[in-house]
GROMACS .gro file of C-alpha atoms in nm:
model
  225
    1MET     CA    1  -1.811  -2.647  -0.670
    2SER     CA    2  -2.089  -2.867  -0.550
    3ASN     CA    3  -2.345  -2.927  -0.811
    4TYR     CA    4  -2.593  -2.865  -0.553
    5LYS     CA    5  -2.850  -2.638  -0.600
    6LYS     CA    6  -2.955  -2.396  -0.306
    7LEU     CA    7  -3.298  -2.420  -0.298
    8MET     CA    8  -3.388  -2.218   0.019
    9THR     CA    9  -3.287  -2.061   0.311
   10ASP     CA   10  -3.211  -2.141   0.669
   11GLN     CA   11  -3.515  -1.973   0.850
   12GLN     CA   12  -3.748  -2.086   0.556
   13LEU     CA   13  -3.637  -2.481   0.572
   14LYS     CA   14  -3.709  -2.385   0.970
   15GLU     CA   15  -4.026  -2.242   0.916
   16LYS     CA   16  -4.163  -2.565   0.698
   17VAL     CA   17  -4.038  -2.837   0.928
   18LEU     CA   18  -4.203  -2.657   1.202
   19ASP     CA   19  -4.529  -2.623   1.031
   20ILE     CA   20  -4.509  -3.018   0.940
   21ALA     CA   21  -4.405  -3.060   1.327
   22THR     CA   22  -4.742  -2.781   1.492
   23ASN     CA   23  -5.023  -2.848   1.142
   24PHE     CA   24  -4.955  -3.192   1.028
   25LYS     CA   25  -5.076  -3.500   1.188
   26THR     CA   26  -4.750  -3.693   1.141
   27CYS     CA   27  -4.642  -4.089   1.221
   28TYR     CA   28  -4.329  -4.275   1.170
   29LEU     CA   29  -4.342  -4.429   0.833
   30TYR     CA   30  -4.087  -4.636   0.782
   31GLY     CA   31  -3.898  -4.498   0.412
   32GLY     CA   32  -4.227  -4.326   0.416
   33THR     CA   33  -4.143  -3.943   0.222
   34GLY     CA   34  -4.456  -3.735   0.372
   35GLN     CA   35  -4.730  -3.979   0.188
   36LEU     CA   36  -5.147  -3.940   0.323
   37VAL     CA   37  -5.147  -4.296   0.518
   38THR     CA   38  -5.338  -4.513   0.401
   39ASN     CA   39  -5.352  -4.892   0.362
   40ALA     CA   40  -5.243  -4.897  -0.004
   41ILE     CA   41  -4.938  -4.707   0.106
   42ILE     CA   42  -4.810  -4.949   0.441
   43ASP     CA   43  -4.878  -5.228   0.259
   44GLN     CA   44  -4.637  -5.119  -0.043
   45LYS     CA   45  -4.365  -4.978   0.260
   46ALA     CA   46  -4.407  -5.360   0.423
   47LYS     CA   47  -4.330  -5.539   0.084
   48GLN     CA   48  -4.011  -5.291   0.018
   49LEU     CA   49  -3.904  -5.349   0.393
   50PRO     CA   50  -4.049  -5.682   0.545
   51THR     CA   51  -3.787  -5.656   0.817
   52TRP     CA   52  -3.891  -5.304   0.991
   53TYR     CA   53  -4.294  -5.349   0.891
   54THR     CA   54  -4.346  -5.654   1.174
   55THR     CA   55  -4.714  -5.747   1.184
   56ALA     CA   56  -4.807  -5.554   1.534
   57ARG     CA   57  -4.643  -5.233   1.378
   58ILE     CA   58  -4.833  -5.313   1.044
   59ALA     CA   59  -5.221  -5.354   1.274
   60THR     CA   60  -5.027  -5.006   1.463
   61LEU     CA   61  -5.010  -4.789   1.148
   62LYS     CA   62  -5.376  -4.963   0.988
   63LYS     CA   63  -5.523  -4.835   1.288
   64LEU     CA   64  -5.433  -4.458   1.136
   65VAL     CA   65  -5.561  -4.491   0.805
   66GLY     CA   66  -5.869  -4.238   0.714
   67LYS     CA   67  -5.760  -3.996   0.992
   68GLY     CA   68  -5.488  -3.753   0.766
   69TYR     CA   69  -5.187  -3.867   0.866
   70TYR     CA   70  -4.897  -3.812   0.649
   71GLY     CA   71  -4.623  -4.038   0.709
   72PHE     CA   72  -4.224  -3.989   0.721
   73ASP     CA   73  -3.879  -4.095   0.904
   74CYS     CA   74  -3.624  -3.969   0.982
   75VAL     CA   75  -3.400  -3.821   0.669
   76ASN     CA   76  -3.701  -3.866   0.470
   77LEU     CA   77  -3.906  -3.595   0.651
   78ILE     CA   78  -3.611  -3.350   0.533
   79LYS     CA   79  -3.560  -3.483   0.184
   80ALA     CA   80  -3.938  -3.448   0.153
   81ILE     CA   81  -3.953  -3.087   0.157
   82LEU     CA   82  -3.625  -3.038  -0.017
   83TRP     CA   83  -3.788  -3.224  -0.316
   84GLY     CA   84  -4.107  -3.019  -0.237
   85TRP     CA   85  -4.353  -3.152   0.022
   86GLU     CA   86  -4.611  -2.907   0.017
   87ASP     CA   87  -4.925  -2.878   0.268
   88GLY     CA   88  -4.980  -3.285   0.178
   89GLU     CA   89  -4.860  -3.259  -0.140
   90MET     CA   90  -4.580  -3.493  -0.206
   91GLY     CA   91  -4.292  -3.311  -0.410
   92LYS     CA   92  -4.072  -3.482  -0.676
   93TYR     CA   93  -3.915  -3.769  -0.646
   94ALA     CA   94  -3.529  -3.730  -0.614
   95SER     CA   95  -3.555  -3.334  -0.729
   96ASN     CA   96  -3.375  -3.053  -0.665
   97THR     CA   97  -3.026  -3.185  -0.687
   98VAL     CA   98  -3.128  -3.413  -0.376
   99PRO     CA   99  -3.071  -3.720  -0.410
  100ASP     CA  100  -3.243  -4.057  -0.208
  101THR     CA  101  -2.983  -4.190   0.058
  102ASN     CA  102  -3.041  -4.318   0.352
  103ALA     CA  103  -2.929  -4.141   0.703
  104ASN     CA  104  -2.570  -4.241   0.692
  105GLY     CA  105  -2.586  -4.090   0.342
  106PHE     CA  106  -2.705  -3.769   0.414
  107ILE     CA  107  -2.449  -3.668   0.662
  108ASN     CA  108  -2.160  -3.755   0.444
  109LEU     CA  109  -2.305  -3.495   0.189
  110CYS     CA  110  -2.314  -3.197   0.462
  111GLU     CA  111  -2.036  -2.912   0.448
  112ASP     CA  112  -1.844  -2.843   0.776
  113ILE     CA  113  -1.917  -3.187   0.915
  114SER     CA  114  -1.823  -3.157   1.318
  115THR     CA  115  -1.805  -3.387   1.560
  116ASP     CA  116  -1.747  -3.094   1.826
  117MET     CA  117  -2.140  -3.063   1.947
  118SER     CA  118  -2.101  -2.780   2.090
  119ASN     CA  119  -2.102  -2.521   1.764
  120ILE     CA  120  -2.386  -2.621   1.626
  121LYS     CA  121  -2.557  -2.353   1.376
  122PRO     CA  122  -2.960  -2.372   1.383
  123MET     CA  123  -3.048  -2.575   1.053
  124GLU     CA  124  -2.734  -2.787   1.047
  125LEU     CA  125  -2.764  -3.182   0.999
  126ILE     CA  126  -2.754  -3.371   1.333
  127TRP     CA  127  -2.660  -3.662   1.348
  128PHE     CA  128  -2.599  -4.032   1.503
  129SER     CA  129  -2.557  -4.371   1.322
  130GLY     CA  130  -2.880  -4.441   1.153
  131HIS     CA  131  -3.099  -4.142   1.260
  132VAL     CA  132  -3.098  -3.795   1.139
  133GLY     CA  133  -3.243  -3.446   1.290
  134LEU     CA  134  -3.260  -3.104   1.249
  135TYR     CA  135  -3.090  -2.800   1.491
  136LEU     CA  136  -3.390  -2.583   1.636
  137GLY     CA  137  -3.142  -2.385   1.829
  138ASN     CA  138  -3.133  -2.331   2.251
  139GLY     CA  139  -3.096  -2.689   2.332
  140LYS     CA  140  -3.401  -2.828   2.071
  141CYS     CA  141  -3.393  -3.021   1.789
  142ILE     CA  142  -3.716  -3.130   1.553
  143GLU     CA  143  -3.687  -3.555   1.423
  144CYS     CA  144  -3.905  -3.832   1.310
  145ALA     CA  145  -3.811  -4.149   1.549
  146PRO     CA  146  -3.989  -4.459   1.620
  147SER     CA  147  -3.993  -4.415   1.994
  148LEU     CA  148  -4.182  -4.046   1.929
  149ASN     CA  149  -4.463  -4.175   1.587
  150LYS     CA  150  -4.449  -3.846   1.486
  151VAL     CA  151  -4.207  -3.565   1.364
  152ALA     CA  152  -4.191  -3.370   1.744
  153ILE     CA  153  -3.951  -3.120   1.849
  154THR     CA  154  -3.729  -3.268   2.132
  155ASN     CA  155  -3.470  -3.168   2.329
  156MET     CA  156  -3.067  -3.237   2.220
  157SER     CA  157  -3.036  -3.489   2.540
  158TYR     CA  158  -3.369  -3.720   2.417
  159GLN     CA  159  -3.167  -3.899   2.195
  160ARG     CA  160  -2.864  -3.858   2.401
  161LYS     CA  161  -2.644  -4.025   2.096
  162TRP     CA  162  -2.634  -3.711   1.881
  163SER     CA  163  -2.263  -3.727   1.758
  164LYS     CA  164  -2.184  -3.475   1.411
  165HIS     CA  165  -2.329  -3.235   1.238
  166GLY     CA  166  -2.260  -3.013   0.905
  167LYS     CA  167  -2.426  -2.784   0.662
  168LEU     CA  168  -2.698  -2.933   0.395
  169PRO     CA  169  -2.585  -2.787   0.117
  170TRP     CA  170  -2.910  -2.714  -0.029
  171ILE     CA  171  -2.971  -2.429   0.278
  172THR     CA  172  -2.828  -2.111   0.264
  173TYR     CA  173  -2.733  -2.000   0.568
  174THR     CA  174  -2.804  -1.653   0.601
  175GLU     CA  175  -2.626  -1.528   0.945
  176GLU     CA  176  -2.275  -1.673   0.822
  177LYS     CA  177  -2.378  -1.517   0.475
  178LYS     CA  178  -2.467  -1.196   0.593
  179ARG     CA  179  -2.098  -1.179   0.746
  180GLN     CA  180  -1.919  -1.308   0.396
  181LEU     CA  181  -2.057  -1.037   0.172
  182LYS     CA  182  -1.831  -0.755   0.197
  183LEU     CA  183  -2.128  -0.475   0.345
  184THR     CA  184  -1.833  -0.187   0.365
  185SER     CA  185  -1.791  -0.126   0.020
  186PRO     CA  186  -1.890   0.078  -0.193
  187TYR     CA  187  -1.812  -0.090  -0.505
  188MET     CA  188  -1.968  -0.467  -0.466
  189ARG     CA  189  -2.024  -0.597  -0.738
  190GLY     CA  190  -2.402  -0.704  -0.904
  191ASP     CA  191  -2.390  -1.071  -0.772
  192ASP     CA  192  -2.361  -0.901  -0.422
  193VAL     CA  193  -2.564  -0.646  -0.408
  194LYS     CA  194  -2.833  -0.897  -0.564
  195GLU     CA  195  -2.761  -1.157  -0.274
  196LEU     CA  196  -2.750  -0.829  -0.028
  197GLN     CA  197  -3.071  -0.777  -0.100
  198ALA     CA  198  -3.217  -1.104  -0.095
  199LEU     CA  199  -3.066  -1.136   0.273
  200ILE     CA  200  -3.222  -0.820   0.426
  201ASP     CA  201  -3.546  -0.739   0.150
  202VAL     CA  202  -3.476  -0.436   0.050
  203THR     CA  203  -3.463  -0.279  -0.295
  204THR     CA  204  -3.116  -0.136  -0.413
  205ASP     CA  205  -3.136   0.159  -0.642
  206GLY     CA  206  -2.836   0.144  -0.817
  207VAL     CA  207  -2.536  -0.072  -0.731
  208TYR     CA  208  -2.529   0.075  -0.471
  209GLY     CA  209  -2.734   0.312  -0.377
  210PRO     CA  210  -2.827   0.548  -0.099
  211ALA     CA  211  -3.095   0.279   0.042
  212THR     CA  212  -2.890  -0.016   0.014
  213ASP     CA  213  -2.617   0.191   0.188
  214LYS     CA  214  -2.890   0.229   0.501
  215LYS     CA  215  -2.977  -0.084   0.549
  216VAL     CA  216  -2.595  -0.160   0.523
  217GLN     CA  217  -2.547   0.058   0.812
  218GLU     CA  218  -2.769  -0.061   0.992
  219ILE     CA  219  -2.647  -0.433   0.972
  220LEU     CA  220  -2.357  -0.346   1.009
  221GLY     CA  221  -2.411  -0.198   1.379
  222LEU     CA  222  -2.634  -0.493   1.459
  223LEU     CA  223  -2.288  -0.737   1.344
  224GLY     CA  224  -2.093  -0.508   1.595
  225ARG     CA  225  -1.889  -0.394   1.310
   0.00000   0.00000   0.00000
């Protein structure tokens, strides 16, 4: 078993990343984990990563100072959310069992990694060398790239290079979990009942009472069982 902590569901991750993309002014800041863009932050990152921070890029970023922009790069967008970024406030660096690693390292932390790009599930990490994003579904993804200069929703065809995908170990992928639970058993373990309750938002009555049973039957109908 991994030592990674489950932090949120796929739906919660989707809500958080879409909130950043649609409700915040963002820009591409190499090494940025959601900091408000200031002269001090730009100077700090330029000192850390001098090869990328050319004079032209520094000048472009400094035009955003004082205008309420938050800076991310591709992998740090995802790490920032998992570290607790919320409403412009930073979370704790390298917390919640989420290490600080680059895009190529991050894909290797995923589960069920595949090169078959036809079977991606929503909120899986998508990758090509040096870059990551999150799959939204219906051929759309969300990413932060220099060419976009913001956190943006794009077509999968925009980059044309995605070559791997995998499940983030800190995320509970709810649709799969519903299928894995033995929903038909009247002798469900207490842990299964609690997990089911969290997934379908129903108050259980006992180990497996009528309220839970009714909701289970609804789910079984939706799943075609």
